[in-house]
Tab-separated table of C-alpha atoms and ligand atoms in Angstrom:
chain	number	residue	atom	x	y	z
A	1	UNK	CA	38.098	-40.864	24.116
A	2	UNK	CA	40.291	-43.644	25.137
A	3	UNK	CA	42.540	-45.978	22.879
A	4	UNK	CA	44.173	-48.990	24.448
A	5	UNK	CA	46.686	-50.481	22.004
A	6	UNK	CA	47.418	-54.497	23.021
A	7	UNK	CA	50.330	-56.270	22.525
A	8	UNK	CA	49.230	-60.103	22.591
A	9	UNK	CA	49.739	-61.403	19.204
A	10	UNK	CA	46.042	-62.871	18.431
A	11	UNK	CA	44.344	-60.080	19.711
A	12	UNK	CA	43.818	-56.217	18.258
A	13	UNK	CA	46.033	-54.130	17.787
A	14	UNK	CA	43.996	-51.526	18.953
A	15	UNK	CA	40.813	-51.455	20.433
A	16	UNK	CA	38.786	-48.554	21.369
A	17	UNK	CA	35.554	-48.276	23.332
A	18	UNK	CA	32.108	-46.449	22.009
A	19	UNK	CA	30.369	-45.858	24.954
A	20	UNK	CA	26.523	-44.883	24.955
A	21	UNK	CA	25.797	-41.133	24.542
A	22	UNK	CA	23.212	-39.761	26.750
A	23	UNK	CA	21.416	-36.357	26.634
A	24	UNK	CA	20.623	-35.623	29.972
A	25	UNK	CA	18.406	-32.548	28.970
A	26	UNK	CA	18.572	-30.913	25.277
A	27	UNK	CA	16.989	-27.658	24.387
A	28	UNK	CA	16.098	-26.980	20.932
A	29	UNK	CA	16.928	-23.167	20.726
A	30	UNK	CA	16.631	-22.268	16.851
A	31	UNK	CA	17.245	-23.300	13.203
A	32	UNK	CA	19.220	-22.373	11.125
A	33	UNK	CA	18.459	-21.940	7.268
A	34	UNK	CA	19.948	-25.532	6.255
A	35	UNK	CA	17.674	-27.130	8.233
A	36	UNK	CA	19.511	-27.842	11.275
A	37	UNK	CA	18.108	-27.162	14.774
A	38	UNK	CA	20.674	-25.038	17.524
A	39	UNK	CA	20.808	-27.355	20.438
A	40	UNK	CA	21.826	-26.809	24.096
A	41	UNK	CA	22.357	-30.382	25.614
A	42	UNK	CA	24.348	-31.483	28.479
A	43	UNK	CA	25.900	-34.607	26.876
A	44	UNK	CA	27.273	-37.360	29.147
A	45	UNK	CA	28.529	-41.614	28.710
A	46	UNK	CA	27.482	-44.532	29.984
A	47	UNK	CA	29.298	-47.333	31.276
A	48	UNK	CA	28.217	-49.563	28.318
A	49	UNK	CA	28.713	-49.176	24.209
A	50	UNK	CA	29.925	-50.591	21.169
A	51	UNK	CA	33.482	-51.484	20.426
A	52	UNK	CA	35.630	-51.123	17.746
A	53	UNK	CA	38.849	-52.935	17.508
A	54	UNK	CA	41.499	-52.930	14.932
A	55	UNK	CA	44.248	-55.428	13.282
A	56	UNK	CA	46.661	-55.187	10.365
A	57	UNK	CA	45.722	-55.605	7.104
A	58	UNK	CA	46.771	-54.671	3.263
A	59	UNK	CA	43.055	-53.217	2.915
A	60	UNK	CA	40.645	-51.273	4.619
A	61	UNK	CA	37.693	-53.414	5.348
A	62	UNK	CA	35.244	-53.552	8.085
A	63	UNK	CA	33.027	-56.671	9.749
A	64	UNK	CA	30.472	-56.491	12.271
A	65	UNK	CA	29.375	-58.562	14.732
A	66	UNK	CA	27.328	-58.613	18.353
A	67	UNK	CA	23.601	-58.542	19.146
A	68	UNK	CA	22.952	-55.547	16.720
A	69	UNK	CA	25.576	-56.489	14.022
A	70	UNK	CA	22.283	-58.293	11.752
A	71	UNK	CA	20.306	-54.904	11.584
A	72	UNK	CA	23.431	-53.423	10.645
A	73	UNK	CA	24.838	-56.035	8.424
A	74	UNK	CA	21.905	-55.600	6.147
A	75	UNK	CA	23.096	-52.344	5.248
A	76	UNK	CA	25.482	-51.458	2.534
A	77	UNK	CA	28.982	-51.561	4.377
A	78	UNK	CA	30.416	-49.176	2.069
A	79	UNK	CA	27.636	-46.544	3.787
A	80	UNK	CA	28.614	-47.135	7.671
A	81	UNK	CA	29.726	-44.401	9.055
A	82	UNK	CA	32.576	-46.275	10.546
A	83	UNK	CA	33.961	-46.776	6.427
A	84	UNK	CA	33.100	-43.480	5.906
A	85	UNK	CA	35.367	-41.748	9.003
A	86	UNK	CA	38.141	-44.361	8.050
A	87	UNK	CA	37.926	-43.357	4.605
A	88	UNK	CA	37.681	-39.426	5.513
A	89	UNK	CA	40.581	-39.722	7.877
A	90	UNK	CA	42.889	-40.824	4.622
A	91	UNK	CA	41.093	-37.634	2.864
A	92	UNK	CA	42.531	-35.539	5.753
A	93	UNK	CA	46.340	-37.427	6.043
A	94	UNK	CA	47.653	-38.181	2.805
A	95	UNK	CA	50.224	-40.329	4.395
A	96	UNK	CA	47.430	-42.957	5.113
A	97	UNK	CA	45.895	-42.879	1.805
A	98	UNK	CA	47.093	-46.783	0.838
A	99	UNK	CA	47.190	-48.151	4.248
A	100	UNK	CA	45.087	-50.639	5.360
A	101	UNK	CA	42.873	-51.845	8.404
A	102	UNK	CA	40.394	-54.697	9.269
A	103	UNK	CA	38.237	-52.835	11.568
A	104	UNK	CA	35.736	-54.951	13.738
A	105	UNK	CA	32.762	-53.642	14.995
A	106	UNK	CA	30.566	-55.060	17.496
A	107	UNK	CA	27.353	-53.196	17.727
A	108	UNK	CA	25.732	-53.609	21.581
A	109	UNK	CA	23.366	-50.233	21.001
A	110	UNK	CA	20.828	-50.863	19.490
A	111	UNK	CA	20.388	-48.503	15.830
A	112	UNK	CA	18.828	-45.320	15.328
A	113	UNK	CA	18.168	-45.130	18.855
A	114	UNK	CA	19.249	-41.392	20.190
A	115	UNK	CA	21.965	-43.061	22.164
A	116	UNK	CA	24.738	-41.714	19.280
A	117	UNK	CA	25.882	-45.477	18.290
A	118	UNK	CA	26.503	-45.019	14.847
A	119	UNK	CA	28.322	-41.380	16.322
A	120	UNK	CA	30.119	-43.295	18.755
A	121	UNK	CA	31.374	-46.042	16.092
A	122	UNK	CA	32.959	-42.955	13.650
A	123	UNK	CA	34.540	-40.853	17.019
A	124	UNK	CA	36.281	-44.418	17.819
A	125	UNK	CA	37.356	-45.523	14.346
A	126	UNK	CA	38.888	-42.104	14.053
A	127	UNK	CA	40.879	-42.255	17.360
A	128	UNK	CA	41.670	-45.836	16.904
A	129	UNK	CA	42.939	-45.143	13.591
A	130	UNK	CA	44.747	-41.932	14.520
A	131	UNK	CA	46.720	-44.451	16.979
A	132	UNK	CA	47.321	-47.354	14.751
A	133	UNK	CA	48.528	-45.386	11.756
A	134	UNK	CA	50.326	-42.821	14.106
A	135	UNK	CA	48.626	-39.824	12.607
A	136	UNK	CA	48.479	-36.090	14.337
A	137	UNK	CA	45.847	-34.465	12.019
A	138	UNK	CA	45.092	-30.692	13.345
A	139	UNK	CA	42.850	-31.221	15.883
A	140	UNK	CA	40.485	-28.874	14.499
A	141	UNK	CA	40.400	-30.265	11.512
A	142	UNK	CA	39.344	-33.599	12.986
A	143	UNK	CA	36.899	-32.080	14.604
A	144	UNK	CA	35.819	-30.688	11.442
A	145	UNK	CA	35.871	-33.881	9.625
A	146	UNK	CA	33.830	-35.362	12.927
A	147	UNK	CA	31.119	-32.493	12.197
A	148	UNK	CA	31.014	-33.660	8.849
A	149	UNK	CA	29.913	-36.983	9.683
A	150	UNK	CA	27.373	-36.360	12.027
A	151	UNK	CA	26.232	-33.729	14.313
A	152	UNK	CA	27.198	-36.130	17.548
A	153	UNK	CA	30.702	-37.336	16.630
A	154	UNK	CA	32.436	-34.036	18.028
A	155	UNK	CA	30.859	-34.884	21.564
A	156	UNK	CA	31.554	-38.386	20.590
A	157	UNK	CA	35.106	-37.856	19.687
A	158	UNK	CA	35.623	-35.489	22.980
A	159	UNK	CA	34.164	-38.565	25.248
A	160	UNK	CA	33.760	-36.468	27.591
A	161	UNK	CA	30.158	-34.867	29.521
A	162	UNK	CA	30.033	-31.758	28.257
A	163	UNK	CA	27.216	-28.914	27.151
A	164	UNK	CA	26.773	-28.847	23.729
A	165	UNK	CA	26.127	-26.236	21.668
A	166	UNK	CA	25.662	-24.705	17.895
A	167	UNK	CA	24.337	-28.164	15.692
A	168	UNK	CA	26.711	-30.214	17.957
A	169	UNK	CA	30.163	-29.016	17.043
A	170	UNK	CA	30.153	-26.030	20.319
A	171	UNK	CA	31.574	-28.363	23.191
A	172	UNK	CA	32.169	-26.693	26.755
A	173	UNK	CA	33.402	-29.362	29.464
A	174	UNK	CA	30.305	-29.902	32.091
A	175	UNK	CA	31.400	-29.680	36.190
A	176	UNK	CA	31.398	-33.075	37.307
A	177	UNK	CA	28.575	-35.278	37.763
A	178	UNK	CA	27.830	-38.081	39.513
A	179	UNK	CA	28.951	-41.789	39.226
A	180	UNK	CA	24.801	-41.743	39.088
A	181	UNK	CA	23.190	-45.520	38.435
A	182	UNK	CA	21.371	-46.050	35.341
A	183	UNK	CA	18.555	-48.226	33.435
A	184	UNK	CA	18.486	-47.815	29.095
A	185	UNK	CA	15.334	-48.819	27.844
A	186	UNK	CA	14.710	-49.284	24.128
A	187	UNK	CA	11.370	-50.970	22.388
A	188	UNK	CA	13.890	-52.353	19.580
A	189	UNK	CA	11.901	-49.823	16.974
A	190	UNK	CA	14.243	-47.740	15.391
A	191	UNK	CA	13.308	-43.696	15.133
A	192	UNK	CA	14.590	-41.397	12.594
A	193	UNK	CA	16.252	-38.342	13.886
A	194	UNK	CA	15.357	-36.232	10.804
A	195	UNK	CA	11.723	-37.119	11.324
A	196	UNK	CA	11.587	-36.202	15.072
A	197	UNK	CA	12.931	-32.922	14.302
A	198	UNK	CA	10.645	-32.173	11.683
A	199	UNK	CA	7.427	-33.599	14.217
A	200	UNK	CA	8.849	-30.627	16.644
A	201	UNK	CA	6.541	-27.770	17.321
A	202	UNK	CA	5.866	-24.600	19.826
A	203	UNK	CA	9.019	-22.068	20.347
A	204	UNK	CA	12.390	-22.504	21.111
A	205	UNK	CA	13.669	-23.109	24.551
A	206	UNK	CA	16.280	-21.150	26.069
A	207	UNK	CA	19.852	-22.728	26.881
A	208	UNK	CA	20.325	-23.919	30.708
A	209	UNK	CA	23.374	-24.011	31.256
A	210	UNK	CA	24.910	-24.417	34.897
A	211	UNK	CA	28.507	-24.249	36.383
A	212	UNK	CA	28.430	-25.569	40.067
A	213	UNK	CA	30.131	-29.407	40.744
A	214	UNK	CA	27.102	-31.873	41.364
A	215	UNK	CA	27.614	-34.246	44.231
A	216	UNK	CA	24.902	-36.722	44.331
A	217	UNK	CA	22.243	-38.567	41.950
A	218	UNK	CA	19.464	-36.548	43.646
A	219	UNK	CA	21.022	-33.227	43.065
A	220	UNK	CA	21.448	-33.916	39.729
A	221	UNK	CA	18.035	-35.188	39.373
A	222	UNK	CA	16.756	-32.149	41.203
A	223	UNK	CA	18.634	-29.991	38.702
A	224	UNK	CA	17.968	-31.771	35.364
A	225	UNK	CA	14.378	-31.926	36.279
A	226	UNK	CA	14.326	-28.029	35.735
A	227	UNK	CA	15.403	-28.441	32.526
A	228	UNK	CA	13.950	-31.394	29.328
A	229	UNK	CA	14.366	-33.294	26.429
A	230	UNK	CA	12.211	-31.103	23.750
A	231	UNK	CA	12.284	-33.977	21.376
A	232	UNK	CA	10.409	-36.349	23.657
A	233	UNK	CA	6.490	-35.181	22.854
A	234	UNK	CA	7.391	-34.963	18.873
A	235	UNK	CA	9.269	-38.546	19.432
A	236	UNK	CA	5.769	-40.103	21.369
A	237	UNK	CA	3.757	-38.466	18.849
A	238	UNK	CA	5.109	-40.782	16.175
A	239	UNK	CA	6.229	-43.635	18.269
A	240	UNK	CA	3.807	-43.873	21.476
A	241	UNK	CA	5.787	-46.940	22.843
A	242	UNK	CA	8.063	-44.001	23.875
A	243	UNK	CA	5.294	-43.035	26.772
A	244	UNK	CA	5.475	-46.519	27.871
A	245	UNK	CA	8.965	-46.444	28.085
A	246	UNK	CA	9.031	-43.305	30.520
A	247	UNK	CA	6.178	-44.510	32.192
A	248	UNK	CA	7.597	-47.936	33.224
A	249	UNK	CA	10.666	-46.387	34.049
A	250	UNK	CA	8.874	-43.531	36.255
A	251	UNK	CA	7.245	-46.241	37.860
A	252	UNK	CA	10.148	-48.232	39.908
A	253	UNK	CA	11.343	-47.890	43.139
A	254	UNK	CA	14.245	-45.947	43.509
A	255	UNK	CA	14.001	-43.770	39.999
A	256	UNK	CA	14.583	-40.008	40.695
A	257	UNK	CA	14.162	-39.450	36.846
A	258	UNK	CA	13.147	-40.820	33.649
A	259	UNK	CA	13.946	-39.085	29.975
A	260	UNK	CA	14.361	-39.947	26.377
A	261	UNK	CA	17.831	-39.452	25.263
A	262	UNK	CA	18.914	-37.705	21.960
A	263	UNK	CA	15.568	-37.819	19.468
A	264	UNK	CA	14.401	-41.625	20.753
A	265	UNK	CA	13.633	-43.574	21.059
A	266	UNK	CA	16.039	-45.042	24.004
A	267	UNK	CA	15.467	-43.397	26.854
A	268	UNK	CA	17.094	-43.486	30.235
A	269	UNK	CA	16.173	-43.692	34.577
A	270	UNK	CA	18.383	-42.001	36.885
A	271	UNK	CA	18.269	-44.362	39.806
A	272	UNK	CA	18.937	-43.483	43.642
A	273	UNK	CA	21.375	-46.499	44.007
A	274	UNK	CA	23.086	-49.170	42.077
A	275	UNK	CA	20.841	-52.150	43.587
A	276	UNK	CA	17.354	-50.398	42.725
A	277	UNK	CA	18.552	-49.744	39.252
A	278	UNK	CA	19.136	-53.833	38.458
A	279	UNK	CA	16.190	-54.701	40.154
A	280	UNK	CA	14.071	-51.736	37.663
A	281	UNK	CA	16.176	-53.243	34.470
A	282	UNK	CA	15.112	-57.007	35.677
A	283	UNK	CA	11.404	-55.864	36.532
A	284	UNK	CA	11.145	-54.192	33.337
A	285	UNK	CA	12.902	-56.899	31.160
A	286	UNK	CA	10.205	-59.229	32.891
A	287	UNK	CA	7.140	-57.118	31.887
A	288	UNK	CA	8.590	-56.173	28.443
A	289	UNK	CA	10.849	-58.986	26.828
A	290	UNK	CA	10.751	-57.656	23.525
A	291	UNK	CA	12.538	-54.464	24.713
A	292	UNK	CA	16.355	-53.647	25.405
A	293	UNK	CA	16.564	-53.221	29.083
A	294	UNK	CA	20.587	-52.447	30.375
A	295	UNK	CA	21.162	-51.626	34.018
A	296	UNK	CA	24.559	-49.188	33.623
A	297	UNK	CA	25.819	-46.367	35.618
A	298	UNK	CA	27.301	-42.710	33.923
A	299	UNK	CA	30.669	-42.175	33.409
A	300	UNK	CA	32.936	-40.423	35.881
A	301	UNK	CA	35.035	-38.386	32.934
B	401	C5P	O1	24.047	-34.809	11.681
B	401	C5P	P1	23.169	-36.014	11.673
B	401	C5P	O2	23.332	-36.829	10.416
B	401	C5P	O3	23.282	-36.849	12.903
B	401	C5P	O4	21.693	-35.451	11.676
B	401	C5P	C1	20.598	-36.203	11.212
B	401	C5P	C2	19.432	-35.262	10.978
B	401	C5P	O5	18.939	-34.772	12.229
B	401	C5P	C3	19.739	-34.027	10.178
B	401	C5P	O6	19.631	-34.251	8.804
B	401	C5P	C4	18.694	-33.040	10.659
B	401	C5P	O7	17.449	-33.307	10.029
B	401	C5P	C5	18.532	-33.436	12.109
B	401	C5P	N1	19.345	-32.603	13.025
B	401	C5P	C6	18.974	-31.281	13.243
B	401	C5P	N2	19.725	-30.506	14.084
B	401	C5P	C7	20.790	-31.018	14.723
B	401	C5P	C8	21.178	-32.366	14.524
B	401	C5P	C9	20.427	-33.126	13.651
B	401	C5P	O8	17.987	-30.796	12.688
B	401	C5P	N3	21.500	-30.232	15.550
């Protein structure tokens, strides 16, 4: 993950991007006793996120703002995960126990949408953090502390695409992938992970793994087409607008593949080329104005 600290005066002084999580295919391979499903995912970014920046202040506190910030605002502040990381991070490094931070959120991703905002919010207020109190916890035991705030803020906190393994806390670094272009659709109803699990049925899939470089949005479609999301038929099964969703996607020109991301309900179109992927996010938009509709491409790293 990526930390840019500025030096202007009026602005942050640190400010740290939360880009979009995408699963591009995630097995569910087992289950462990607590409850918690063994995953094999290859995990990459998009282009677009939420952002969290950071300026001095006595006390910790938090504010957030952008098109989401009202759904989020409604909720206790104390329980965002971004309040919780900060406040874990002083748990960790005594020597930040009495500072402070006014941490500024501002939520693009929609919530409790499989698209790892709330993951991506906690990985970036812990980096950001890390920077602006000019801490060096072990990094294992940041990535422990990550863990312990969610099963996606290790792959968060890593920001990079990687396979995933173990309940989310096994990261290998994926061969590269493709600057592919990309359309995120959402309905704007929120799905809860715990509940999509617990809709799954049928066996476990095996892991899928593969090691050779990818060169082009059609090869990777070709390959991740082997390969699935296993929460998408428990996610339609309580949420049908999650059919539509793949269906209008599947449906434009141009789109080599359409899948839910994470457990729903957001899910995303691989497009051949940047042009066809606007004109799918406009033509969709159109049909569906209700719905969250961003034309984005993956992340090179
Ligand atoms: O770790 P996190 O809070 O994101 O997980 C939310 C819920 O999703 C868990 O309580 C669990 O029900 C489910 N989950 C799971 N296996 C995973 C990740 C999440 O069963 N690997």
């Amino acid at each position: 993950m990526s930390c840019s600290i500025l030096a202007d005066q009026g602005a942050p002084a640190v400010s740290v991007a939360a880009p979009a999580k995408l699963n591009l295919y995630l097995h569910v391979c087992g289950k462990r006793d607590d409850g918690y499903h063994l995953l094999d995912s290859l995990i990459s970014f998009a282009e677009i996120g939420d952002s969290i920046d950071i300026w001095k202040s006595d006390h910790l506190s938090l504010e957030i703002t952008g098109p989401y910030g009202m759904t989020l605002g409604q909720d206790d502040l104390d329980t965002n995960l971004v309040l919780r990381a900060a406040r874990a991070l002083q748990d960790l490094c005594p020597e930040a126990k009495n500072r402070g931070a006014r941490i500024v959120l501002t939520k693009e991703l929609p919530v409790a949408s499989g698209i790892g905002g709330g993951s991506a919010d906690a990985a970036a207020t812990l980096c950001g953090l890390c920077q602006f109190w000019q801490l060096t916890p072990d990094p294992m035991d940041l990535s422990k502390l990550a863990l312990s705030l969610g099963a996606d803020v290790p792959i968060c906190l890593a920001g990079k695409s990687s396979f995933v393994g173990g309940i989310g806390e096994d990261i290998t670094p994926a061969p590269m992938l493709p600057n592919s272009a990309l359309v995120l659709i959402n309905p704007n109803i929120p799905l809860s992970t715990p509940s999509v699990f617990k809709a799954r049925q049928g066996d476990f899939s095996p892991a899928a793994r593969f090691d050779t470089a990818i060169a082009s949005s059609a090869d990777l479609a070709a390959l991740l087409s082997q390969r699935h999301n296993d929460l998408e038929v428990p996610a339609i099964s309580l949420l049908s607008d999650v059919g539509d969703v793949l269906q209008e996607l599947q449906d434009q020109q141009g789109c080599l593949l359409a899948r839910m991301s994470g457990s729903g309900a957001t899910c995303f179109g691989l497009f051949a080329d940047p042009a066809s992927a606007q004109a799918a996010a406009s033509n969709i938009f159109a049909r569906h104005p209700n719905w969250w509709c961003k034309n984005t491409s993956l992340s090179t790293f």
